[in-house]
mmCIF file of C-alpha atoms and ligand atoms in Angstrom:
data_model
loop_
_atom_site.group_PDB
_atom_site.id
_atom_site.type_symbol
_atom_site.label_atom_id
_atom_site.label_comp_id
_atom_site.label_asym_id
_atom_site.label_seq_id
_atom_site.Cartn_x
_atom_site.Cartn_y
_atom_site.Cartn_z
ATOM 1 C CA MET A 112 -0.150 -0.244 -0.261
ATOM 2 C CA ASP A 113 1.041 3.810 -0.953
ATOM 3 C CA PHE A 114 0.744 5.054 2.115
ATOM 4 C CA SER A 115 2.439 8.459 1.593
ATOM 5 C CA VAL A 116 -0.362 9.060 -1.348
ATOM 6 C CA GLN A 117 -3.011 7.784 1.268
ATOM 7 C CA ALA A 118 -1.035 10.595 3.416
ATOM 8 C CA GLU A 119 -1.480 12.865 0.993
ATOM 9 C CA ILE A 120 -5.130 12.229 0.254
ATOM 10 C CA ARG A 121 -5.830 12.767 3.917
ATOM 11 C CA ALA A 122 -3.953 16.376 3.897
ATOM 12 C CA GLU A 123 -6.307 17.221 1.429
ATOM 13 C CA SER A 124 -9.798 16.278 2.718
ATOM 14 C CA LYS A 125 -11.964 19.262 3.722
ATOM 15 C CA PRO A 126 -13.474 19.431 7.593
ATOM 16 C CA PRO A 127 -17.052 18.339 8.060
ATOM 17 C CA GLU A 128 -20.215 20.929 7.378
ATOM 18 C CA ALA A 129 -20.727 22.555 10.416
ATOM 19 C CA THR A 130 -24.575 21.020 9.866
ATOM 20 C CA LYS A 131 -24.387 16.944 10.746
ATOM 21 C CA LYS A 132 -27.534 16.406 9.267
ATOM 22 C CA PHE A 133 -27.022 15.493 4.621
ATOM 23 C CA ASP A 134 -29.346 14.617 1.614
ATOM 24 C CA VAL A 135 -27.147 11.497 0.898
ATOM 25 C CA VAL A 136 -24.241 9.895 3.033
ATOM 26 C CA ILE A 137 -21.869 7.736 0.994
ATOM 27 C CA ILE A 138 -20.408 4.906 3.058
ATOM 28 C CA GLY A 139 -17.126 4.030 0.780
ATOM 29 C CA ALA A 140 -14.707 5.816 -1.394
ATOM 30 C CA GLY A 141 -14.174 3.470 -4.302
ATOM 31 C CA PRO A 142 -15.237 4.007 -7.770
ATOM 32 C CA ALA A 143 -18.821 3.334 -6.790
ATOM 33 C CA GLY A 144 -18.702 5.815 -4.290
ATOM 34 C CA TYR A 145 -16.921 8.683 -5.996
ATOM 35 C CA THR A 146 -18.799 8.597 -8.909
ATOM 36 C CA ALA A 147 -22.100 8.390 -6.883
ATOM 37 C CA ALA A 148 -20.632 11.533 -4.922
ATOM 38 C CA ILE A 149 -19.937 13.062 -8.269
ATOM 39 C CA TYR A 150 -23.280 12.380 -9.290
ATOM 40 C CA THR A 151 -25.475 13.809 -6.490
ATOM 41 C CA SER A 152 -23.432 16.400 -5.977
ATOM 42 C CA ARG A 153 -24.026 18.132 -9.226
ATOM 43 C CA ALA A 154 -27.351 16.816 -9.240
ATOM 44 C CA LYS A 155 -27.206 19.454 -5.482
ATOM 45 C CA ARG A 156 -27.770 17.406 -3.265
ATOM 46 C CA GLU A 157 -25.990 18.417 -0.099
ATOM 47 C CA THR A 158 -23.441 14.855 0.454
ATOM 48 C CA LEU A 159 -21.258 12.866 2.517
ATOM 49 C CA VAL A 160 -18.658 10.348 1.718
ATOM 50 C CA ILE A 161 -17.272 8.619 4.623
ATOM 51 C CA SER A 162 -14.384 7.313 3.277
ATOM 52 C CA GLY A 163 -13.584 4.097 6.064
ATOM 53 C CA ILE A 164 -10.209 2.462 6.259
ATOM 54 C CA LEU A 165 -8.839 2.577 3.187
ATOM 55 C CA PRO A 166 -9.385 5.109 1.357
ATOM 56 C CA GLY A 167 -9.495 4.801 -2.983
ATOM 57 C CA GLY A 168 -10.315 1.050 -1.855
ATOM 58 C CA GLN A 169 -8.915 -1.849 -3.702
ATOM 59 C CA LEU A 170 -7.713 0.223 -6.350
ATOM 60 C CA MET A 171 -5.226 1.752 -4.032
ATOM 61 C CA LEU A 172 -3.840 -1.705 -3.718
ATOM 62 C CA THR A 173 -2.629 -2.326 -7.411
ATOM 63 C CA THR A 174 -0.290 -0.559 -9.771
ATOM 64 C CA GLU A 175 -1.004 -0.020 -13.405
ATOM 65 C CA VAL A 176 -4.872 -0.413 -14.447
ATOM 66 C CA GLU A 177 -4.672 -0.288 -18.201
ATOM 67 C CA ASN A 178 -8.522 -0.908 -18.619
ATOM 68 C CA PHE A 179 -10.135 2.287 -17.337
ATOM 69 C CA PRO A 180 -11.620 3.536 -20.173
ATOM 70 C CA GLY A 181 -9.761 7.368 -20.824
ATOM 71 C CA PHE A 182 -6.248 6.601 -19.987
ATOM 72 C CA ALA A 183 -4.800 6.279 -23.761
ATOM 73 C CA GLU A 184 -1.223 4.866 -21.821
ATOM 74 C CA GLY A 185 -3.274 3.443 -18.267
ATOM 75 C CA ILE A 186 -3.049 5.090 -14.806
ATOM 76 C CA MET A 187 -2.040 4.412 -11.807
ATOM 77 C CA GLY A 188 -4.455 2.559 -9.355
ATOM 78 C CA PRO A 189 -3.519 5.335 -6.964
ATOM 79 C CA ASP A 190 -3.517 8.067 -9.210
ATOM 80 C CA LEU A 191 -6.473 7.147 -10.286
ATOM 81 C CA MET A 192 -8.399 7.418 -6.812
ATOM 82 C CA THR A 193 -6.804 10.844 -6.115
ATOM 83 C CA ALA A 194 -8.085 11.795 -9.635
ATOM 84 C CA MET A 195 -11.596 10.586 -8.325
ATOM 85 C CA ARG A 196 -11.475 12.180 -5.167
ATOM 86 C CA LYS A 197 -10.360 15.574 -6.250
ATOM 87 C CA GLN A 198 -13.327 15.432 -8.648
ATOM 88 C CA THR A 199 -15.833 14.536 -6.084
ATOM 89 C CA GLU A 200 -14.252 17.288 -3.937
ATOM 90 C CA ARG A 201 -14.478 19.731 -6.657
ATOM 91 C CA MET A 202 -18.143 19.092 -7.246
ATOM 92 C CA GLY A 203 -18.848 19.751 -4.262
ATOM 93 C CA ALA A 204 -18.970 16.713 -1.624
ATOM 94 C CA THR A 205 -17.284 16.843 1.680
ATOM 95 C CA ILE A 206 -15.332 13.435 2.289
ATOM 96 C CA ILE A 207 -14.764 12.593 6.106
ATOM 97 C CA ASP A 208 -11.508 10.155 6.176
ATOM 98 C CA ASP A 209 -13.103 7.942 9.075
ATOM 99 C CA GLU A 210 -14.765 4.844 9.848
ATOM 100 C CA VAL A 211 -18.636 4.063 10.160
ATOM 101 C CA VAL A 212 -19.034 1.856 13.372
ATOM 102 C CA ASN A 213 -22.730 1.510 13.376
ATOM 103 C CA VAL A 214 -25.939 3.032 11.147
ATOM 104 C CA ASP A 215 -29.949 3.203 12.086
ATOM 105 C CA PHE A 216 -31.788 1.897 9.054
ATOM 106 C CA LYS A 217 -34.762 1.410 11.198
ATOM 107 C CA ARG A 218 -36.128 4.963 10.651
ATOM 108 C CA SER A 219 -35.463 8.068 8.751
ATOM 109 C CA PRO A 220 -33.626 10.414 9.125
ATOM 110 C CA PHE A 221 -30.879 7.210 8.562
ATOM 111 C CA LYS A 222 -28.143 7.698 11.199
ATOM 112 C CA ILE A 223 -24.581 6.460 10.981
ATOM 113 C CA LEU A 224 -22.417 6.820 13.643
ATOM 114 C CA THR A 225 -18.374 6.904 12.663
ATOM 115 C CA ASN A 226 -15.516 6.593 15.081
ATOM 116 C CA ALA A 227 -15.633 10.629 15.844
ATOM 117 C CA GLU A 228 -19.407 12.188 14.993
ATOM 118 C CA GLU A 229 -22.927 10.703 14.300
ATOM 119 C CA TYR A 230 -23.948 11.740 10.913
ATOM 120 C CA GLU A 231 -28.039 12.430 9.760
ATOM 121 C CA ALA A 232 -28.839 11.282 6.119
ATOM 122 C CA ASP A 233 -32.514 11.282 3.742
ATOM 123 C CA ALA A 234 -31.031 8.776 1.409
ATOM 124 C CA VAL A 235 -27.675 6.513 2.327
ATOM 125 C CA ILE A 236 -25.714 4.959 -0.640
ATOM 126 C CA ILE A 237 -23.284 1.943 0.286
ATOM 127 C CA ALA A 238 -20.721 1.400 -1.391
ATOM 128 C CA THR A 239 -17.937 -0.510 1.427
ATOM 129 C CA GLY A 240 -16.972 -3.318 -1.522
ATOM 130 C CA ALA A 241 -15.707 -6.675 -1.107
ATOM 131 C CA SER A 242 -12.529 -7.641 0.063
ATOM 132 C CA PRO A 243 -10.667 -10.708 -1.310
ATOM 133 C CA ARG A 244 -10.191 -13.112 0.923
ATOM 134 C CA LYS A 245 -5.900 -14.415 0.865
ATOM 135 C CA ILE A 246 -4.428 -17.283 1.307
ATOM 136 C CA GLY A 247 -2.077 -16.510 4.164
ATOM 137 C CA ALA A 248 1.124 -17.167 3.000
ATOM 138 C CA ARG A 249 4.330 -16.156 3.953
ATOM 139 C CA GLY A 250 5.596 -13.025 1.649
ATOM 140 C CA GLU A 251 1.606 -12.330 0.338
ATOM 141 C CA GLN A 252 1.074 -8.994 1.584
ATOM 142 C CA GLU A 253 4.942 -7.753 0.755
ATOM 143 C CA PHE A 254 4.304 -9.069 -2.647
ATOM 144 C CA SER A 255 0.797 -7.801 -3.227
ATOM 145 C CA ALA A 256 1.129 -6.095 -6.543
ATOM 146 C CA LYS A 257 4.901 -7.404 -7.005
ATOM 147 C CA GLY A 258 3.820 -10.061 -8.868
ATOM 148 C CA VAL A 259 0.796 -11.551 -5.844
ATOM 149 C CA SER A 260 -2.816 -10.564 -7.535
ATOM 150 C CA TYR A 261 -5.980 -10.769 -6.748
ATOM 151 C CA CYS A 262 -8.011 -9.869 -10.291
ATOM 152 C CA ALA A 263 -6.766 -11.793 -13.452
ATOM 153 C CA THR A 264 -9.030 -9.795 -15.446
ATOM 154 C CA CYS A 265 -6.479 -6.743 -14.143
ATOM 155 C CA ASP A 266 -3.309 -8.033 -14.009
ATOM 156 C CA GLY A 267 -3.043 -10.664 -16.508
ATOM 157 C CA PRO A 268 -2.100 -9.054 -19.223
ATOM 158 C CA PHE A 269 1.067 -7.881 -17.110
ATOM 159 C CA PHE A 270 2.585 -12.055 -17.364
ATOM 160 C CA LYS A 271 2.674 -12.830 -20.879
ATOM 161 C CA ASN A 272 4.468 -15.781 -21.332
ATOM 162 C CA GLN A 273 5.645 -16.807 -17.885
ATOM 163 C CA GLU A 274 4.611 -19.550 -15.570
ATOM 164 C CA LEU A 275 1.669 -18.641 -13.452
ATOM 165 C CA VAL A 276 0.249 -20.075 -10.279
ATOM 166 C CA VAL A 277 -3.946 -20.050 -9.225
ATOM 167 C CA ALA A 278 -4.671 -20.324 -5.438
ATOM 168 C CA GLY A 279 -8.271 -21.641 -5.236
ATOM 169 C CA GLY A 280 -11.026 -24.523 -6.555
ATOM 170 C CA GLY A 281 -14.106 -22.973 -7.025
ATOM 171 C CA ASP A 282 -15.722 -21.009 -9.833
ATOM 172 C CA SER A 283 -13.561 -18.414 -9.726
ATOM 173 C CA ALA A 284 -9.884 -20.054 -9.677
ATOM 174 C CA MET A 285 -11.251 -21.765 -13.119
ATOM 175 C CA GLU A 286 -12.480 -18.740 -14.987
ATOM 176 C CA GLU A 287 -9.243 -17.181 -13.433
ATOM 177 C CA ALA A 288 -6.575 -19.852 -14.529
ATOM 178 C CA ILE A 289 -8.567 -20.092 -18.015
ATOM 179 C CA PHE A 290 -8.253 -16.754 -18.656
ATOM 180 C CA LEU A 291 -4.513 -16.380 -17.535
ATOM 181 C CA THR A 292 -3.290 -19.197 -20.472
ATOM 182 C CA LYS A 293 -4.510 -16.222 -23.256
ATOM 183 C CA PHE A 294 -0.952 -14.895 -21.930
ATOM 184 C CA ALA A 295 0.605 -17.571 -19.601
ATOM 185 C CA LYS A 296 3.409 -20.083 -20.787
ATOM 186 C CA ASN A 297 1.471 -22.305 -18.308
ATOM 187 C CA VAL A 298 -0.759 -22.113 -15.448
ATOM 188 C CA HIS A 299 -0.764 -23.801 -11.937
ATOM 189 C CA ILE A 300 -3.719 -24.267 -9.867
ATOM 190 C CA ILE A 301 -2.849 -25.109 -6.555
ATOM 191 C CA HIS A 302 -5.533 -26.972 -4.275
ATOM 192 C CA ARG A 303 -5.669 -27.829 -0.893
ATOM 193 C CA LYS A 304 -8.383 -30.821 -1.635
ATOM 194 C CA ASP A 305 -7.925 -33.349 -3.811
ATOM 195 C CA LYS A 306 -11.435 -32.064 -5.851
ATOM 196 C CA LEU A 307 -12.840 -29.079 -6.892
ATOM 197 C CA ARG A 308 -16.081 -27.228 -5.277
ATOM 198 C CA ALA A 309 -16.014 -25.624 -9.419
ATOM 199 C CA SER A 310 -19.188 -26.060 -11.176
ATOM 200 C CA LYS A 311 -18.848 -29.001 -13.682
ATOM 201 C CA ILE A 312 -18.776 -27.267 -16.774
ATOM 202 C CA MET A 313 -15.989 -24.611 -15.064
ATOM 203 C CA GLN A 314 -13.774 -28.277 -14.380
ATOM 204 C CA ASP A 315 -14.626 -29.338 -17.933
ATOM 205 C CA ARG A 316 -12.740 -26.668 -19.083
ATOM 206 C CA ALA A 317 -10.136 -26.660 -17.138
ATOM 207 C CA PHE A 318 -9.323 -30.134 -17.818
ATOM 208 C CA GLU A 319 -9.396 -29.786 -20.859
ATOM 209 C CA ASN A 320 -6.821 -26.862 -21.445
ATOM 210 C CA THR A 321 -3.386 -28.613 -22.001
ATOM 211 C CA LYS A 322 -1.837 -25.155 -19.925
ATOM 212 C CA ILE A 323 -3.382 -25.912 -17.324
ATOM 213 C CA LYS A 324 -1.752 -28.304 -14.360
ATOM 214 C CA PHE A 325 -3.585 -29.359 -11.560
ATOM 215 C CA HIS A 326 -1.396 -29.587 -8.059
ATOM 216 C CA TRP A 327 -3.941 -31.418 -5.751
ATOM 217 C CA ASN A 328 -3.684 -31.990 -1.702
ATOM 218 C CA SER A 329 -1.696 -28.995 -1.938
ATOM 219 C CA ILE A 330 -0.931 -25.288 -0.199
ATOM 220 C CA ILE A 331 1.702 -22.351 -1.324
ATOM 221 C CA GLU A 332 3.565 -21.929 1.492
ATOM 222 C CA GLU A 333 5.664 -19.012 0.798
ATOM 223 C CA ILE A 334 6.295 -16.567 -1.661
ATOM 224 C CA ARG A 335 9.331 -15.393 -1.896
ATOM 225 C CA GLY A 336 11.076 -12.599 -4.829
ATOM 226 C CA LYS A 337 13.894 -9.105 -4.805
ATOM 227 C CA GLU A 338 11.732 -7.015 -6.542
ATOM 228 C CA LYS A 339 8.548 -9.470 -7.518
ATOM 229 C CA VAL A 340 7.783 -12.653 -7.396
ATOM 230 C CA SER A 341 10.348 -15.414 -8.476
ATOM 231 C CA GLN A 342 9.269 -18.215 -6.595
ATOM 232 C CA VAL A 343 6.710 -20.013 -4.220
ATOM 233 C CA THR A 344 7.012 -22.695 -1.922
ATOM 234 C CA ILE A 345 4.574 -25.419 -1.962
ATOM 235 C CA LYS A 346 3.075 -28.185 0.828
ATOM 236 C CA ASN A 347 1.850 -31.365 0.041
ATOM 237 C CA VAL A 348 -0.660 -31.339 2.465
ATOM 238 C CA THR A 349 -1.046 -35.175 2.949
ATOM 239 C CA THR A 350 2.724 -36.424 2.170
ATOM 240 C CA ASN A 351 3.858 -32.933 4.237
ATOM 241 C CA GLN A 352 6.659 -32.702 1.330
ATOM 242 C CA THR A 353 7.084 -29.435 0.224
ATOM 243 C CA GLU A 354 8.673 -27.904 -3.352
ATOM 244 C CA VAL A 355 9.882 -24.925 -4.872
ATOM 245 C CA MET A 356 8.556 -23.110 -8.131
ATOM 246 C CA ASP A 357 10.090 -20.478 -10.036
ATOM 247 C CA VAL A 358 6.763 -18.596 -11.254
ATOM 248 C CA GLY A 359 6.554 -14.834 -12.328
ATOM 249 C CA GLY A 360 3.135 -14.418 -10.628
ATOM 250 C CA LEU A 361 0.287 -15.969 -7.970
ATOM 251 C CA PHE A 362 -3.197 -14.958 -8.416
ATOM 252 C CA VAL A 363 -5.290 -15.620 -5.306
ATOM 253 C CA ALA A 364 -9.020 -16.653 -6.094
ATOM 254 C CA ILE A 365 -10.061 -17.926 -2.787
ATOM 255 C CA GLY A 366 -13.626 -16.031 -2.686
ATOM 256 C CA HIS A 367 -14.398 -12.630 -1.413
ATOM 257 C CA GLU A 368 -16.021 -10.910 1.652
ATOM 258 C CA PRO A 369 -18.028 -8.613 1.440
ATOM 259 C CA ASN A 370 -17.705 -5.373 3.934
ATOM 260 C CA THR A 371 -21.558 -5.759 4.983
ATOM 261 C CA LYS A 372 -20.759 -6.086 8.731
ATOM 262 C CA MET A 373 -22.046 -3.139 9.971
ATOM 263 C CA PHE A 374 -25.118 -3.582 7.996
ATOM 264 C CA LYS A 375 -26.323 -7.494 10.189
ATOM 265 C CA GLY A 376 -29.852 -6.974 10.958
ATOM 266 C CA GLN A 377 -30.401 -3.269 9.317
ATOM 267 C CA ILE A 378 -31.080 -4.280 5.363
ATOM 268 C CA GLU A 379 -31.101 -7.698 3.831
ATOM 269 C CA LEU A 380 -28.451 -9.427 2.407
ATOM 270 C CA ASP A 381 -27.762 -12.635 1.166
ATOM 271 C CA GLU A 382 -26.472 -15.769 2.418
ATOM 272 C CA GLN A 383 -22.841 -14.642 0.950
ATOM 273 C CA GLY A 384 -23.677 -11.506 2.625
ATOM 274 C CA TYR A 385 -23.949 -9.436 0.038
ATOM 275 C CA VAL A 386 -26.388 -7.173 -0.253
ATOM 276 C CA ALA A 387 -29.263 -8.117 -1.561
ATOM 277 C CA LEU A 388 -31.240 -5.617 -4.335
ATOM 278 C CA ARG A 389 -34.516 -5.024 -5.826
ATOM 279 C CA ASN A 390 -35.438 -3.185 -8.374
ATOM 280 C CA HIS A 391 -31.952 -2.114 -9.993
ATOM 281 C CA THR A 392 -29.882 -0.355 -6.486
ATOM 282 C CA HIS A 393 -32.861 0.209 -3.797
ATOM 283 C CA THR A 394 -32.126 -2.492 -0.712
ATOM 284 C CA SER A 395 -34.525 -3.502 1.642
ATOM 285 C CA VAL A 396 -35.370 -0.563 3.414
ATOM 286 C CA GLU A 397 -36.841 2.163 1.725
ATOM 287 C CA GLY A 398 -34.157 5.484 0.931
ATOM 288 C CA VAL A 399 -30.991 2.843 1.300
ATOM 289 C CA PHE A 400 -29.005 2.059 -1.903
ATOM 290 C CA ALA A 401 -26.043 -0.086 -2.872
ATOM 291 C CA ALA A 402 -23.595 0.287 -5.384
ATOM 292 C CA GLY A 403 -20.286 -1.414 -6.827
ATOM 293 C CA ASP A 404 -18.475 -4.651 -4.906
ATOM 294 C CA VAL A 405 -20.569 -4.471 -2.162
ATOM 295 C CA HIS A 406 -23.491 -6.413 -3.618
ATOM 296 C CA ASP A 407 -21.857 -7.576 -6.935
ATOM 297 C CA HIS A 408 -19.792 -10.465 -7.224
ATOM 298 C CA ARG A 409 -20.262 -10.855 -10.700
ATOM 299 C CA TYR A 410 -18.287 -7.901 -12.561
ATOM 300 C CA ARG A 411 -15.730 -6.954 -9.668
ATOM 301 C CA GLN A 412 -14.007 -4.329 -12.046
ATOM 302 C CA ALA A 413 -13.352 -0.833 -10.890
ATOM 303 C CA ILE A 414 -16.116 0.747 -14.007
ATOM 304 C CA THR A 415 -19.032 -1.796 -13.439
ATOM 305 C CA ALA A 416 -18.356 -0.301 -9.534
ATOM 306 C CA ALA A 417 -18.447 3.148 -11.080
ATOM 307 C CA ALA A 418 -21.669 2.748 -13.170
ATOM 308 C CA PHE A 419 -23.305 1.136 -10.099
ATOM 309 C CA GLY A 420 -22.381 4.339 -8.620
ATOM 310 C CA CYS A 421 -23.946 6.439 -10.961
ATOM 311 C CA MET A 422 -26.663 4.752 -11.447
ATOM 312 C CA ALA A 423 -27.229 4.406 -7.303
ATOM 313 C CA ALA A 424 -26.857 8.436 -7.448
ATOM 314 C CA ILE A 425 -29.323 8.453 -9.993
ATOM 315 C CA ASP A 426 -31.834 6.278 -7.939
ATOM 316 C CA VAL A 427 -31.508 8.534 -4.891
ATOM 317 C CA ASP A 428 -31.854 11.713 -6.534
ATOM 318 C CA ARG A 429 -35.247 9.967 -8.170
ATOM 319 C CA TYR A 430 -36.455 8.718 -4.282
ATOM 320 C CA LEU A 431 -35.324 12.323 -2.989
ATOM 321 C CA SER A 432 -37.098 14.327 -5.159
ATOM 322 C CA GLU A 433 -40.176 12.435 -5.717
ATOM 323 C CA ARG A 434 -40.301 10.998 -1.296
ATOM 324 C CA ILE A 435 -38.679 14.479 0.385
ATOM 325 C CA LYS A 436 -38.057 17.838 -1.458
HETATM 326 P P1 NAP B 118 -15.834 -20.314 -3.357
HETATM 327 O O1 NAP B 118 -17.056 -20.814 -4.451
HETATM 328 O O2 NAP B 118 -15.864 -19.713 -2.394
HETATM 329 O O3 NAP B 118 -14.486 -20.902 -3.492
HETATM 330 C C1 NAP B 118 -13.691 -20.379 -3.240
HETATM 331 C C2 NAP B 118 -12.914 -21.728 -3.326
HETATM 332 O O4 NAP B 118 -11.316 -21.339 -2.683
HETATM 333 C C3 NAP B 118 -12.357 -22.756 -2.995
HETATM 334 O O5 NAP B 118 -12.053 -23.786 -3.792
HETATM 335 C C4 NAP B 118 -11.965 -22.921 -1.604
HETATM 336 O O6 NAP B 118 -11.706 -24.763 -1.010
HETATM 337 C C5 NAP B 118 -10.830 -22.391 -1.609
HETATM 338 N N1 NAP B 118 -10.129 -21.762 -0.345
HETATM 339 C C6 NAP B 118 -10.881 -20.920 0.715
HETATM 340 N N2 NAP B 118 -10.313 -20.640 1.534
HETATM 341 C C7 NAP B 118 -8.965 -20.707 1.115
HETATM 342 C C8 NAP B 118 -7.787 -20.624 1.963
HETATM 343 N N3 NAP B 118 -7.809 -20.194 2.732
HETATM 344 N N4 NAP B 118 -6.762 -21.117 1.086
HETATM 345 C C9 NAP B 118 -7.097 -22.355 0.422
HETATM 346 N N5 NAP B 118 -8.228 -22.272 -0.912
HETATM 347 C C10 NAP B 118 -9.126 -21.933 -0.133
HETATM 348 O O7 NAP B 118 -15.695 -18.273 -4.031
HETATM 349 P P2 NAP B 118 -15.683 -18.439 -5.938
HETATM 350 O O8 NAP B 118 -14.521 -19.431 -6.467
HETATM 351 O O9 NAP B 118 -14.714 -16.921 -6.056
HETATM 352 O O10 NAP B 118 -16.973 -18.272 -6.257
HETATM 353 C C11 NAP B 118 -17.847 -17.365 -5.638
HETATM 354 C C12 NAP B 118 -19.262 -17.485 -6.064
HETATM 355 O O11 NAP B 118 -19.248 -17.084 -7.700
HETATM 356 C C13 NAP B 118 -19.774 -18.641 -6.629
HETATM 357 O O12 NAP B 118 -20.895 -19.089 -6.175
HETATM 358 C C14 NAP B 118 -19.178 -18.955 -7.657
HETATM 359 O O13 NAP B 118 -20.176 -20.483 -8.605
HETATM 360 C C15 NAP B 118 -19.800 -17.885 -8.663
HETATM 361 N N6 NAP B 118 -18.700 -17.771 -9.748
HETATM 362 C C16 NAP B 118 -18.765 -18.379 -11.015
HETATM 363 C C17 NAP B 118 -18.472 -17.876 -11.817
HETATM 364 C C18 NAP B 118 -18.743 -18.921 -13.352
HETATM 365 O O14 NAP B 118 -19.743 -19.378 -13.586
HETATM 366 N N7 NAP B 118 -18.413 -18.696 -14.190
HETATM 367 C C19 NAP B 118 -17.661 -17.438 -12.205
HETATM 368 C C20 NAP B 118 -16.750 -16.864 -10.853
HETATM 369 C C21 NAP B 118 -17.596 -17.216 -9.539
HETATM 370 P P3 NAP B 118 -12.259 -25.639 -0.705
HETATM 371 O O15 NAP B 118 -13.302 -26.247 -1.660
HETATM 372 O O16 NAP B 118 -11.414 -26.676 -0.201
HETATM 373 O O17 NAP B 118 -13.294 -24.741 -0.075
#
C-alpha cells in the first residue's frame, strides 16, 4: 500500500460542515462511492462521503490500470483514485476520512455513526466494496501488487509468457486460470483438496486446457522474490512434502468477503453476506441504496463499480425528489 499517497489525500480533505445532516451520505470511497458522490453533488444534493479505513478502495493496492477507459497510456491505481477524489470535492461533496462503526436505518432520517461523529441522512448509498480473501502465505502481503494479484482480468496481461500459479478450487479459480492461459506459458492451479468445488462445466473447461496443470492437496506456504515474485513454495498437505516452483506471478482466487458486517440486521443481505438488491440499486430499506462490489460479485471491476455508483446516485435523486423534496 502506498501510504504516502494516502497521507497526501488525507491532508487535502476538507473538515466536516457545521451541520451533520446531509441529503445523502455515501459510505465508502472506491470507484462506486466517488462516482455516486460526483452525481449527487452535481444534482445539488448535499453529499457526505465517509471514506473508511482505505480511502480509494482496492485500487489503492494496485499498480497499473490499463482497462479503465479514458487513459490511453494506462494509469496507476492510486493516481486514478486521487483524481476521482479531487473531482468529487470539486463537485462540492464533503469527504471525511473516518470509519463507520454503526448505522440505524430503522427510521428516516437515517443515522450513521463514525469513530468521531454521528451524521443524519435522508438517503444512504452503501459502497463499501468487498475484500479478496487472503491465503495467509508468508510473503503474501509483501508481494501484493508485485506479482501477487487478486484479479486476473486486471493484471493478467502483464504476465505474458510466464509460469503462473492460481490458488483456489472454485469457479473463480477456474475462470481466472482459463483467462490467464491466453498470456501465460503454463498455469498451475494449487488446490487444498483432491477435488474441485467449481461447477462441472468450469471443471471440464479447465481439465481440457492443456496449459493448466493441477496440484492437488496442496497449499502455498511461502512467496519469495526480490522486487517481484520469482518463487513459491508449495506444500502437499497429505505427504508434507514441499516443492519450490519458479513462477512469474500468483493469482489468489479463493473468494471475496463483502464489507457488510455493520449492516447485518439493518438491511437484507444474501446468504454470502452481499447486499441483496431489488428494483435496480434499492435495498430492502426504502431510502438506502447500494453500489459496487458490496452487492456485485459477478463483475467486480472498477468501471462496473463506477457505473453502479452512477445508477445509485440517479435512483437517490429520484427518491429524494419524489419522497422528501
Ligand atoms: P468459492 O466458490 O467460495 O470457492 C473458493 C475456493 O477457494 C474453494 O475451492 C476453497 O476451497 C478455496 N479456499 C477458500 N479459502 C481458502 C484458503 N484459505 N486457502 C486455500 N484455499 C481456500 O469462491 P469463488 O470461486 O470466488 O466463487 C464465488 C461464487 O461466485 C460462487 O457461487 C461461484 O459459483 C460464483 N462464480 C461463478 C462463476 C462462473 O460461473 N463462471 C465464476 C466465478 C464465480 P475448498 O473447496 O476446500 O473449500
